[in-house]
Short mmCIF file of C-alpha atoms in Angstrom, two decimals:
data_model
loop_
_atom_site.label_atom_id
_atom_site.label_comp_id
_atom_site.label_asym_id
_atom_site.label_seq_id
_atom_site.Cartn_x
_atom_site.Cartn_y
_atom_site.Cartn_z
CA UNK G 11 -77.21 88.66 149.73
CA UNK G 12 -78.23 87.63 153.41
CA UNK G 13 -79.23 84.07 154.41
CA UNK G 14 -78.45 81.26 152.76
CA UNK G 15 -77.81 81.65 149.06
CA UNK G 16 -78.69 78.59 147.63
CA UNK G 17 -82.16 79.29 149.41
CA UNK G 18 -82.83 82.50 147.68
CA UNK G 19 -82.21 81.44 144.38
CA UNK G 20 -83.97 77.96 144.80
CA UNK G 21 -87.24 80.22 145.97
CA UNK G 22 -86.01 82.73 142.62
CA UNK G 23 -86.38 79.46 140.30
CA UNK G 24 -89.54 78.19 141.66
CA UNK G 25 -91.33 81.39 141.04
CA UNK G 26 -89.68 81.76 137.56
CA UNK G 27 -89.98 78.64 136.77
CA UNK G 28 -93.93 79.27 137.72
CA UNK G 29 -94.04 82.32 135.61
CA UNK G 30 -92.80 80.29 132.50
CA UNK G 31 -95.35 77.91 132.84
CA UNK G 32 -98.31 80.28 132.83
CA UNK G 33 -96.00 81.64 129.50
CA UNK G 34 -95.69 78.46 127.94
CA UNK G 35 -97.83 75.75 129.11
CA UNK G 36 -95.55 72.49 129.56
CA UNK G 37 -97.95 70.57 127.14
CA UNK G 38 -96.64 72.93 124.33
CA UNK G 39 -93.18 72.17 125.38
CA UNK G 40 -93.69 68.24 125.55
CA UNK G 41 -94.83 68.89 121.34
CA UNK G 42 -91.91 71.33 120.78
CA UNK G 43 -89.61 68.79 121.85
CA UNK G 44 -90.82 66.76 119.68
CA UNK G 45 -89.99 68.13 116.87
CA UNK G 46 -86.26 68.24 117.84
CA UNK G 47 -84.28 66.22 115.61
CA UNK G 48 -80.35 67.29 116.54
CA UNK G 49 -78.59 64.13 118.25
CA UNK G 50 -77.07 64.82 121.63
CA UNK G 51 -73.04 65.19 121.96
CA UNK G 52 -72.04 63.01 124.63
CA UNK G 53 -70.19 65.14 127.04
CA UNK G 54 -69.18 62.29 128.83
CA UNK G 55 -67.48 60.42 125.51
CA UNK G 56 -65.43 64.09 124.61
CA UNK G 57 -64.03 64.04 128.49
CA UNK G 58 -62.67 60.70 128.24
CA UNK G 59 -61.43 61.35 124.84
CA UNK G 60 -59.39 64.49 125.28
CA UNK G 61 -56.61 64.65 127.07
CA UNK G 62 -57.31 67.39 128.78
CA UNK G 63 -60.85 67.11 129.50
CA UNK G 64 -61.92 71.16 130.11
CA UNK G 65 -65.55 72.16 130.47
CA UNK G 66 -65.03 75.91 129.70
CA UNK G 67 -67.89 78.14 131.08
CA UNK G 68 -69.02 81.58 129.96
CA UNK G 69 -70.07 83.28 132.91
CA UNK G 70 -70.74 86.91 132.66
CA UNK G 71 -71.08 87.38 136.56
CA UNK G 72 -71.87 85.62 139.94
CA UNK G 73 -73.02 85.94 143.47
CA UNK G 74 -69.39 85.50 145.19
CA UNK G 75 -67.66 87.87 142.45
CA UNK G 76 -69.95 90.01 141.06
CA UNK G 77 -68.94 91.29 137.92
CA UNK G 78 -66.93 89.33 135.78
CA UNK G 79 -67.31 89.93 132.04
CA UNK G 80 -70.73 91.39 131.69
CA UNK G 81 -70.80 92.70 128.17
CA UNK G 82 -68.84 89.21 126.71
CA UNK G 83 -70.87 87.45 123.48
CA UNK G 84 -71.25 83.95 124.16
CA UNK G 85 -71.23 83.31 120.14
CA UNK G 86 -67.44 84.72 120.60
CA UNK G 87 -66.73 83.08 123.76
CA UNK G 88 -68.31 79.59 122.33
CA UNK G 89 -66.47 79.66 118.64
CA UNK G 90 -63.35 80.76 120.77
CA UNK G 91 -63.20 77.65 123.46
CA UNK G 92 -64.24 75.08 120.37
CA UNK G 93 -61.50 76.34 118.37
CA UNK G 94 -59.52 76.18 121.49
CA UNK G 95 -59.96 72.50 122.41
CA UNK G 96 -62.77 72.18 125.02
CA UNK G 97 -63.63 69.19 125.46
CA UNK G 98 -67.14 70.44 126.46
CA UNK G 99 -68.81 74.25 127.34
CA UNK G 100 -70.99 75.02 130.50
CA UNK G 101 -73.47 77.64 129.54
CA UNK G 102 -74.82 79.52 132.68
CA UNK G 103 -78.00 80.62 131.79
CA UNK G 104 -79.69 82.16 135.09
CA UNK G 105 -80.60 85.93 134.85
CA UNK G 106 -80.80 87.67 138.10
CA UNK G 107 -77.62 85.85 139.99
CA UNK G 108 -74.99 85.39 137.28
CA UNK G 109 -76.39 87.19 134.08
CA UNK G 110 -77.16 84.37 132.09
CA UNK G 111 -80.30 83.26 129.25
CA UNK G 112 -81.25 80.57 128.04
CA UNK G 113 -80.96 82.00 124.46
CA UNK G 114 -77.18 82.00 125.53
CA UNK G 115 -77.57 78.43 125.00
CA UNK G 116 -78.64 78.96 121.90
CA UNK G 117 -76.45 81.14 120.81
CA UNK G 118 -73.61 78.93 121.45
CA UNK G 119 -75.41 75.63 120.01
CA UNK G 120 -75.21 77.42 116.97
CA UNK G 121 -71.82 79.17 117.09
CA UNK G 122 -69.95 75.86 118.19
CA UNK G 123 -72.52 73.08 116.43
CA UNK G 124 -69.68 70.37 117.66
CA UNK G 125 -69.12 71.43 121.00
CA UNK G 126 -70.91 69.42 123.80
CA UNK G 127 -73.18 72.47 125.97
CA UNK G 128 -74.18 71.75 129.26
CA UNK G 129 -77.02 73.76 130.78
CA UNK G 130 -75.87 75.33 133.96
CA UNK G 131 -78.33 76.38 135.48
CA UNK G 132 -80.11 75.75 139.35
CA UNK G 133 -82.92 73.22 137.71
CA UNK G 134 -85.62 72.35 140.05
CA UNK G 135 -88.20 71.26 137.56
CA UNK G 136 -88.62 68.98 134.42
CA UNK G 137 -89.79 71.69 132.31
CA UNK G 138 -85.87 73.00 132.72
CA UNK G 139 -84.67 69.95 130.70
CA UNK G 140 -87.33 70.29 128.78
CA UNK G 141 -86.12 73.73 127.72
CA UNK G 142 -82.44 72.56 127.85
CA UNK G 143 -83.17 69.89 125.20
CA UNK G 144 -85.07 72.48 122.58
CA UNK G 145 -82.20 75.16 123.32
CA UNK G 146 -79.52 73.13 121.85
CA UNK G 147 -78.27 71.56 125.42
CA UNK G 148 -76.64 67.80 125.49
CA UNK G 149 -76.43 67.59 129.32
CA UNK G 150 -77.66 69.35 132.09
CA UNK G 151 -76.67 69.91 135.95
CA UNK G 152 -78.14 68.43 138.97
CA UNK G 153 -77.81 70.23 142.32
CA UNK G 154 -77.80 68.02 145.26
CA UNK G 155 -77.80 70.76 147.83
CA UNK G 156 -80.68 72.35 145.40
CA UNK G 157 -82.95 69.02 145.23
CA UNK G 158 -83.75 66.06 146.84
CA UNK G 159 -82.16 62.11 145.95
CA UNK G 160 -85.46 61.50 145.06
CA UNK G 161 -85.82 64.74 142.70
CA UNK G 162 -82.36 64.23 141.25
CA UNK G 163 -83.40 60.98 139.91
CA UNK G 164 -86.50 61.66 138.43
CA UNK G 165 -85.13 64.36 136.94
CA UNK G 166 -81.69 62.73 135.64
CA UNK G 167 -84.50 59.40 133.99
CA UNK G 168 -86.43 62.65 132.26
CA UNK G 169 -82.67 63.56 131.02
CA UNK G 170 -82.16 60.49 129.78
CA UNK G 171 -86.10 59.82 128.29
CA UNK G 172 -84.91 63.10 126.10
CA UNK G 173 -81.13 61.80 125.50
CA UNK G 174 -79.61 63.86 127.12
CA UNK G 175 -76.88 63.36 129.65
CA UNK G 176 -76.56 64.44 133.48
CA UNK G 177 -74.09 66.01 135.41
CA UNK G 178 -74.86 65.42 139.35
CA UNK G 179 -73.17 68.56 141.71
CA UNK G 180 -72.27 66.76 145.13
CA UNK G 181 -70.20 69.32 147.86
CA UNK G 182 -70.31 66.66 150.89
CA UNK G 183 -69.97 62.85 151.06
CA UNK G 184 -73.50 63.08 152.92
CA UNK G 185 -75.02 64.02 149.40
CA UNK G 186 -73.23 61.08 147.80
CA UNK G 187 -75.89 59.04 148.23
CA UNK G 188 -78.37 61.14 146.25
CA UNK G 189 -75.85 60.37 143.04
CA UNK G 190 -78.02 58.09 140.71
CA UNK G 191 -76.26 54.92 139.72
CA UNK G 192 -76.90 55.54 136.18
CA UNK G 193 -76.17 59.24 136.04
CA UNK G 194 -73.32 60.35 133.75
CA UNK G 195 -70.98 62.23 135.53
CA UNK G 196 -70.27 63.16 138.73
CA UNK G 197 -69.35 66.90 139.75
CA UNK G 198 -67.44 67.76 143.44
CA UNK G 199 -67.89 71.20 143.85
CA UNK G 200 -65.39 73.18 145.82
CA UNK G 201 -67.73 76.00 146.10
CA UNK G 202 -70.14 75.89 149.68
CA UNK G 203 -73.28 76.90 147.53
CA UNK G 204 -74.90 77.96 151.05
CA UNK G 205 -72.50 80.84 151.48
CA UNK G 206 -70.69 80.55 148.04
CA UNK G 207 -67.10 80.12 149.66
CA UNK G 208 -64.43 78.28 147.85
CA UNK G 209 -61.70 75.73 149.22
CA UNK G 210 -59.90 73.53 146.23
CA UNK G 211 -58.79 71.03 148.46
CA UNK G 212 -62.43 69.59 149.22
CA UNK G 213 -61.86 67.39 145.44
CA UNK G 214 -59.33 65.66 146.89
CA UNK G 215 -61.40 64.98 150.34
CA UNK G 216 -64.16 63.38 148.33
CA UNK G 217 -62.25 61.93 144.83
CA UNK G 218 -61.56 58.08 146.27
CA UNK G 219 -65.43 58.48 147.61
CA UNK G 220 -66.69 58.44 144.48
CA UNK G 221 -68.55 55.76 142.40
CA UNK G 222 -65.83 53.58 140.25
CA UNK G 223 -66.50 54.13 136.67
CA UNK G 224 -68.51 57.31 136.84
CA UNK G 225 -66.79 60.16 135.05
CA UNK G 226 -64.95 62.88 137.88
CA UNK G 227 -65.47 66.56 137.06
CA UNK G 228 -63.50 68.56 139.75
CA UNK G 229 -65.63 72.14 139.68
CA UNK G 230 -64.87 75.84 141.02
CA UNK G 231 -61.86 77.43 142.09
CA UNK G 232 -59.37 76.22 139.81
CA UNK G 233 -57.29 79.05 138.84
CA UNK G 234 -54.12 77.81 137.06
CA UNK G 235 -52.82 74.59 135.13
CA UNK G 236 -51.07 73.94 137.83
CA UNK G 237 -54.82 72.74 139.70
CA UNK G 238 -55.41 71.03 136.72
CA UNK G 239 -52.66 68.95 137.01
CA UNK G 240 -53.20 68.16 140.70
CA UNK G 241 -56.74 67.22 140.21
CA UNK G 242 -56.12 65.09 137.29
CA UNK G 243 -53.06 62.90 139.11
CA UNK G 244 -55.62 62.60 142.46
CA UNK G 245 -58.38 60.87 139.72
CA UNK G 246 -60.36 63.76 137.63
CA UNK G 247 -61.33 63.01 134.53
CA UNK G 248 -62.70 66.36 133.75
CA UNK G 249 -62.22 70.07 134.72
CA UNK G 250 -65.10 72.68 135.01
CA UNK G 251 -63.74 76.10 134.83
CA UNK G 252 -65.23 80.14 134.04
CA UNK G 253 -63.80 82.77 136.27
CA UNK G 254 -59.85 81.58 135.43
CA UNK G 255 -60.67 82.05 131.84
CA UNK G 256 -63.76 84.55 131.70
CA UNK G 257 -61.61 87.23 134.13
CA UNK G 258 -59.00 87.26 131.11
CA UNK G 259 -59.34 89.46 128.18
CA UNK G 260 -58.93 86.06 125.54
CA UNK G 261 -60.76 83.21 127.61
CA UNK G 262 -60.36 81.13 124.46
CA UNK G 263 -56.13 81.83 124.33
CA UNK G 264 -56.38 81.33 128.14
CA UNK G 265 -57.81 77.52 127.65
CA UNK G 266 -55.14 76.68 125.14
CA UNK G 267 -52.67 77.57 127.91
CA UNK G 268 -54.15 75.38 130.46
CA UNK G 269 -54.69 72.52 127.88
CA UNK G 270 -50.93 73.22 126.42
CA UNK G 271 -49.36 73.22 130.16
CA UNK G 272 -51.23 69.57 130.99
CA UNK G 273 -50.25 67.66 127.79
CA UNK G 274 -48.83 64.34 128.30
CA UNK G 275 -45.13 65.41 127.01
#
């Protein structure tokens, strides 16, 4: 993919996101929501309260790796990382970059009703979280390389309106300052999003920048316990990983390892 990444799939999910609209209007949305009764997990409360605090992703493929585990059930994956001991599951539910749905979310609401699912996914619009909320979704990611401050909080108050909580992505102390005060958690990503390259050590750049309080997810390239255990001594409260455990042929029995190799002995 040429240019800047993050670009092309912010100009993807405008026009999709435009398409779904003509589809379904948002009005009919606003009354399916409505009629939503399931109460949110906090994703926040099962980070703090594991030891371990793992956000397991499925992710069937992405931009930087293509291919990763493209035929993989989420319903398996999901049942697999709950029985595991996620603390919480990222569902990636973008088609054309990283082979994701939003019935994926579904799917996994219903094959792990305990587990707390975060909609990953490159939202630039309300009626995302609007469609995160009805798909069985109890946060949902903010880009701040994606969005503007200004977007970011709108969008993490609609979160909240619907009960839902937010994650906000930051890569650079520069976007720092488009964290809301009131958003949930905070996510550093090691992963340039512009050209999709990753360096590990960019957590422990930003970790002491970030709000006191606010709940630390450390995010991309973490490939063995061994990260885990760095990131959590530097001040992570919480651990987003996919590729270390989707690459494997039991992502579930791959979890258990990491959580197993970071208990408090």
């Amino acid at each position: 993919m040429s240019g800047n990444i993050l670009e092309n799939i912010a100009a993807t999910k405008r026009r999709e996101v435009a398409a779904m609209k003509k589809l379904i209007p948002f009005e009919q949305l606003r009354e399916q929501v409505s009629d939503v009764s399931r109460e949110v997990i906090s994703m926040r409360g099962s980070i703090l309260n594991h030891e371990v605090g793992i956000i397991a992703e499925h992710k069937r493929r992405s931009p930087s790796r293509g291919e990763i585990s493209p035929m993989s059930e989420v319903g398996e994956i999901a049942e697999s990382y709950a029985k595991s001991g996620a603390a919480a599951m990222s569902v990636l539910t973008d088609t054309p970059y990283f082979g994701g749905a939003l019935t994926d979310l579904a799917v996994a609401r219903v094959a792990a009703p305990s587990l707390p699912l975060l909609r990953k996914e490159f939202i630039v619009d309300e009626y995302q979280i609007y469609q995160a909320r009805i798909f069985g979704a109890d946060a949902i990611l903010l880009i701040a390389a994606m969005i503007s401050g200004e977007e970011i909080r709108q969008l993490n108050d609609m979160a909240h309106e619907l009960g839902m909580q937010t994650l906000v992505e930051i890569h650079s102390l520069s976007e720092l300052k488009s964290v809301p005060h009131d958003a949930d958690m905070v996510g550093v990503n090691n992963r340039d999003l512009t050209s999709f390259s990753t360096d590990i050590s960019n957590s422990a750049l930003l970790v002491d920048r970030l709000p006191s309080g606010i709940v630390k997810i450390a995010e991309s390239g973490i490939k063995t316990p061994e990260d885990v255990k760095r990131l959590k001594t530097i001040g992570f409260d919480g651990f987003l990983i996919g590729e270390a455990f989707m690459s494997t042929l039991d992502p579930g029995g791959t979890l258990r390892k990491f959580i197993d190799d970071n208990r408090v002995r």
